[in-house]
């Protein structure tokens, strides 16, 4: 007679806090799969092949890392490739190697936790806890340089989006919106919304 012993444990999935899809083409060349990057609430980063819906690679989570945003940026140094960046409540912008999912570079925001990250060309824009939007230059493939900032609000900035070549739209925790010119570093319009 065989005795079979089993243990059941409660499955606790981690939330999906960030998604980013790499562009299909870079310099008129197709970027191969995997192209979907996924950030989880436990700090792990995953790469998914969207043609087969299979998990390609995964990093272990970390209790001190929280991924709130993921962004793919075309590589200036290596055409036909894209670079993967993440930001979160752990106050850092991190570049990941898309082949191995190892963190290559990391730089602190200088503005506290980063709630949102967006890009335009080889520039990153991070919405920070201190009410500012921080600019990061990633032209150089070996460094992430903070290149500027705008003090958008007195309270937390939760979202940021680029528009055309020179504008940022910024959303704050006090139900505010603002349109900023990147070129002149000035606020061109603000709006308070109903709470």
Short mmCIF file of C-alpha atoms in Angstrom, two decimals:
data_model
loop_
_atom_site.label_atom_id
_atom_site.label_comp_id
_atom_site.label_asym_id
_atom_site.label_seq_id
_atom_site.Cartn_x
_atom_site.Cartn_y
_atom_site.Cartn_z
CA UNK A 1 0.00 0.00 0.00
CA UNK A 2 1.36 3.41 -0.98
CA UNK A 3 0.89 6.44 1.18
CA UNK A 4 0.76 9.79 -0.55
CA UNK A 5 1.33 12.94 1.46
CA UNK A 6 0.38 16.32 0.04
CA UNK A 7 0.51 19.82 1.35
CA UNK A 8 -1.61 22.60 0.02
CA UNK A 9 -0.60 26.19 0.32
CA UNK A 10 -2.51 29.30 -0.46
CA UNK A 11 -1.49 30.85 -3.77
CA UNK A 12 -0.84 34.56 -3.39
CA UNK A 13 -0.41 36.19 -6.77
CA UNK A 14 1.35 39.52 -6.91
CA UNK A 15 -0.36 42.50 -8.53
CA UNK A 16 0.66 43.76 -11.97
CA UNK A 17 1.64 47.40 -11.33
CA UNK A 18 3.31 48.34 -14.63
CA UNK A 19 3.28 47.30 -18.28
CA UNK A 20 5.32 48.44 -21.27
CA UNK A 21 5.39 47.12 -24.82
CA UNK A 22 8.56 47.67 -26.84
CA UNK A 23 8.03 49.32 -30.20
CA UNK A 24 7.56 46.88 -33.05
CA UNK A 25 10.18 48.65 -35.15
CA UNK A 26 13.31 50.62 -34.36
CA UNK A 27 15.14 52.30 -37.28
CA UNK A 28 12.84 50.43 -39.70
CA UNK A 29 14.02 47.06 -38.33
CA UNK A 30 11.77 44.72 -36.37
CA UNK A 31 12.56 44.21 -32.70
CA UNK A 32 12.38 40.51 -31.83
CA UNK A 33 10.26 39.08 -29.05
CA UNK A 34 9.95 39.25 -26.05
CA UNK A 35 8.58 42.76 -26.10
CA UNK A 36 6.12 42.97 -23.19
CA UNK A 37 7.72 44.03 -19.90
CA UNK A 38 5.70 43.58 -16.73
CA UNK A 39 6.38 44.96 -13.24
CA UNK A 40 4.79 43.32 -10.21
CA UNK A 41 3.90 44.60 -6.76
CA UNK A 42 6.56 42.40 -5.17
CA UNK A 43 9.32 44.15 -7.18
CA UNK A 44 9.85 41.49 -9.82
CA UNK A 45 10.22 42.28 -13.53
CA UNK A 46 9.08 39.85 -16.22
CA UNK A 47 9.51 39.68 -20.01
CA UNK A 48 6.72 38.04 -22.01
CA UNK A 49 6.70 36.84 -25.60
CA UNK A 50 3.43 38.22 -26.95
CA UNK A 51 3.39 36.03 -30.07
CA UNK A 52 3.22 32.80 -28.01
CA UNK A 53 2.09 34.23 -24.63
CA UNK A 54 4.93 32.62 -22.75
CA UNK A 55 7.06 33.92 -19.94
CA UNK A 56 10.56 34.47 -21.31
CA UNK A 57 12.37 35.67 -18.20
CA UNK A 58 11.71 36.83 -14.64
CA UNK A 59 13.68 38.51 -11.86
CA UNK A 60 13.02 37.64 -8.24
CA UNK A 61 11.06 40.22 -6.32
CA UNK A 62 12.58 42.33 -3.58
CA UNK A 63 10.74 43.79 -0.59
CA UNK A 64 12.53 47.14 -0.95
CA UNK A 65 11.79 47.54 -4.67
CA UNK A 66 8.44 48.64 -6.04
CA UNK A 67 8.01 48.90 -9.81
CA UNK A 68 5.45 51.61 -10.68
CA UNK A 69 6.49 52.35 -14.28
CA UNK A 70 8.31 50.64 -17.13
CA UNK A 71 9.49 52.37 -20.32
CA UNK A 72 11.23 51.14 -23.49
CA UNK A 73 13.59 53.68 -25.11
CA UNK A 74 15.25 53.29 -28.53
CA UNK A 75 18.99 52.80 -28.14
CA UNK A 76 21.13 55.61 -29.58
CA UNK A 77 24.31 53.50 -29.44
CA UNK A 78 22.90 50.28 -30.92
CA UNK A 79 20.31 50.71 -33.68
CA UNK A 80 17.56 48.08 -33.89
CA UNK A 81 17.58 47.67 -30.10
CA UNK A 82 15.49 49.09 -27.29
CA UNK A 83 16.49 49.73 -23.69
CA UNK A 84 14.24 48.94 -20.70
CA UNK A 85 13.93 51.32 -17.74
CA UNK A 86 11.89 51.07 -14.54
CA UNK A 87 11.06 53.43 -11.70
CA UNK A 88 9.11 53.15 -8.50
CA UNK A 89 8.58 53.90 -4.85
CA UNK A 90 12.14 52.76 -4.07
CA UNK A 91 13.30 56.21 -5.41
CA UNK A 92 15.43 54.92 -8.30
CA UNK A 93 15.45 54.79 -12.09
CA UNK A 94 16.95 51.47 -13.17
CA UNK A 95 18.04 50.19 -16.56
CA UNK A 96 17.58 46.45 -17.19
CA UNK A 97 19.40 44.26 -19.69
CA UNK A 98 16.56 42.91 -21.89
CA UNK A 99 18.46 39.66 -22.57
CA UNK A 100 19.24 38.69 -18.97
CA UNK A 101 16.98 40.96 -16.88
CA UNK A 102 19.93 42.01 -14.75
CA UNK A 103 19.95 45.59 -13.46
CA UNK A 104 22.69 47.44 -15.38
CA UNK A 105 22.45 50.96 -13.96
CA UNK A 106 20.54 52.65 -11.19
CA UNK A 107 20.32 56.28 -10.16
CA UNK A 108 18.34 57.94 -7.38
CA UNK A 109 15.68 60.44 -8.38
CA UNK A 110 16.58 63.16 -5.91
CA UNK A 111 12.85 63.79 -5.52
CA UNK A 112 11.72 60.78 -3.53
CA UNK A 113 9.53 57.96 -4.83
CA UNK A 114 8.75 58.03 -8.57
CA UNK A 115 5.05 57.50 -9.27
CA UNK A 116 5.17 57.61 -13.07
CA UNK A 117 7.80 57.50 -15.81
CA UNK A 118 7.51 58.43 -19.48
CA UNK A 119 9.93 59.06 -22.33
CA UNK A 120 10.47 61.22 -25.39
CA UNK A 121 13.39 60.13 -27.58
CA UNK A 122 16.33 59.50 -25.25
CA UNK A 123 14.92 61.52 -22.34
CA UNK A 124 13.01 60.12 -19.37
CA UNK A 125 10.61 62.14 -17.20
CA UNK A 126 9.77 60.99 -13.68
CA UNK A 127 6.81 62.19 -11.59
CA UNK A 128 8.17 62.50 -8.05
CA UNK A 129 6.88 62.60 -4.49
CA UNK A 130 8.28 66.10 -3.81
CA UNK A 131 6.04 67.70 -6.46
CA UNK A 132 8.67 67.84 -9.18
CA UNK A 133 9.18 66.20 -12.55
CA UNK A 134 12.80 65.07 -12.94
CA UNK A 135 14.47 64.84 -16.36
CA UNK A 136 16.94 62.04 -17.07
CA UNK A 137 19.16 61.85 -20.15
CA UNK A 138 19.89 58.31 -21.39
CA UNK A 139 21.72 59.10 -24.66
CA UNK A 140 24.89 57.57 -23.31
CA UNK A 141 24.46 53.81 -23.05
CA UNK A 142 26.66 53.69 -19.95
CA UNK A 143 24.97 56.30 -17.77
CA UNK A 144 21.69 57.80 -16.62
CA UNK A 145 22.18 61.52 -15.99
CA UNK A 146 19.70 63.82 -14.30
CA UNK A 147 19.45 66.73 -16.74
CA UNK A 148 16.87 68.99 -15.11
CA UNK A 149 13.61 69.34 -13.25
CA UNK A 150 10.48 71.42 -12.97
CA UNK A 151 8.70 72.04 -9.70
CA UNK A 152 5.19 71.31 -10.95
CA UNK A 153 3.25 71.37 -7.66
CA UNK A 154 3.77 71.69 -3.92
CA UNK A 155 2.36 68.19 -3.40
CA UNK A 156 2.98 64.76 -4.94
CA UNK A 157 3.04 64.38 -8.75
CA UNK A 158 1.33 61.12 -9.70
CA UNK A 159 1.39 61.14 -13.49
CA UNK A 160 3.31 62.63 -16.39
CA UNK A 161 2.83 62.41 -20.16
CA UNK A 162 4.70 63.91 -23.10
CA UNK A 163 2.96 65.81 -25.88
CA UNK A 164 4.50 66.81 -29.21
CA UNK A 165 8.17 67.74 -28.95
CA UNK A 166 8.20 70.29 -26.15
CA UNK A 167 5.37 69.70 -23.70
CA UNK A 168 4.65 67.72 -20.55
CA UNK A 169 1.25 67.24 -18.97
CA UNK A 170 1.48 66.65 -15.23
CA UNK A 171 -1.18 65.38 -12.82
CA UNK A 172 -0.97 65.90 -9.07
CA UNK A 173 -2.41 64.37 -5.92
CA UNK A 174 -4.46 67.50 -5.18
CA UNK A 175 -6.57 67.02 -8.35
CA UNK A 176 -4.48 69.39 -10.47
CA UNK A 177 -3.29 69.35 -14.08
CA UNK A 178 -0.50 71.45 -15.58
CA UNK A 179 1.02 71.90 -19.02
CA UNK A 180 4.77 72.58 -18.97
CA UNK A 181 7.09 73.64 -21.76
CA UNK A 182 10.28 71.55 -21.66
CA UNK A 183 12.17 74.03 -23.84
CA UNK A 184 11.45 77.15 -21.75
CA UNK A 185 10.92 75.36 -18.40
CA UNK A 186 7.71 77.32 -17.78
CA UNK A 187 4.17 76.38 -16.84
CA UNK A 188 1.81 77.40 -19.65
CA UNK A 189 -1.52 76.35 -18.15
CA UNK A 190 -2.98 74.85 -14.97
CA UNK A 191 -6.36 73.46 -14.08
CA UNK A 192 -7.92 72.38 -10.78
CA UNK A 193 -10.41 69.56 -11.18
CA UNK A 194 -13.25 68.54 -8.91
CA UNK A 195 -12.22 66.07 -6.21
#
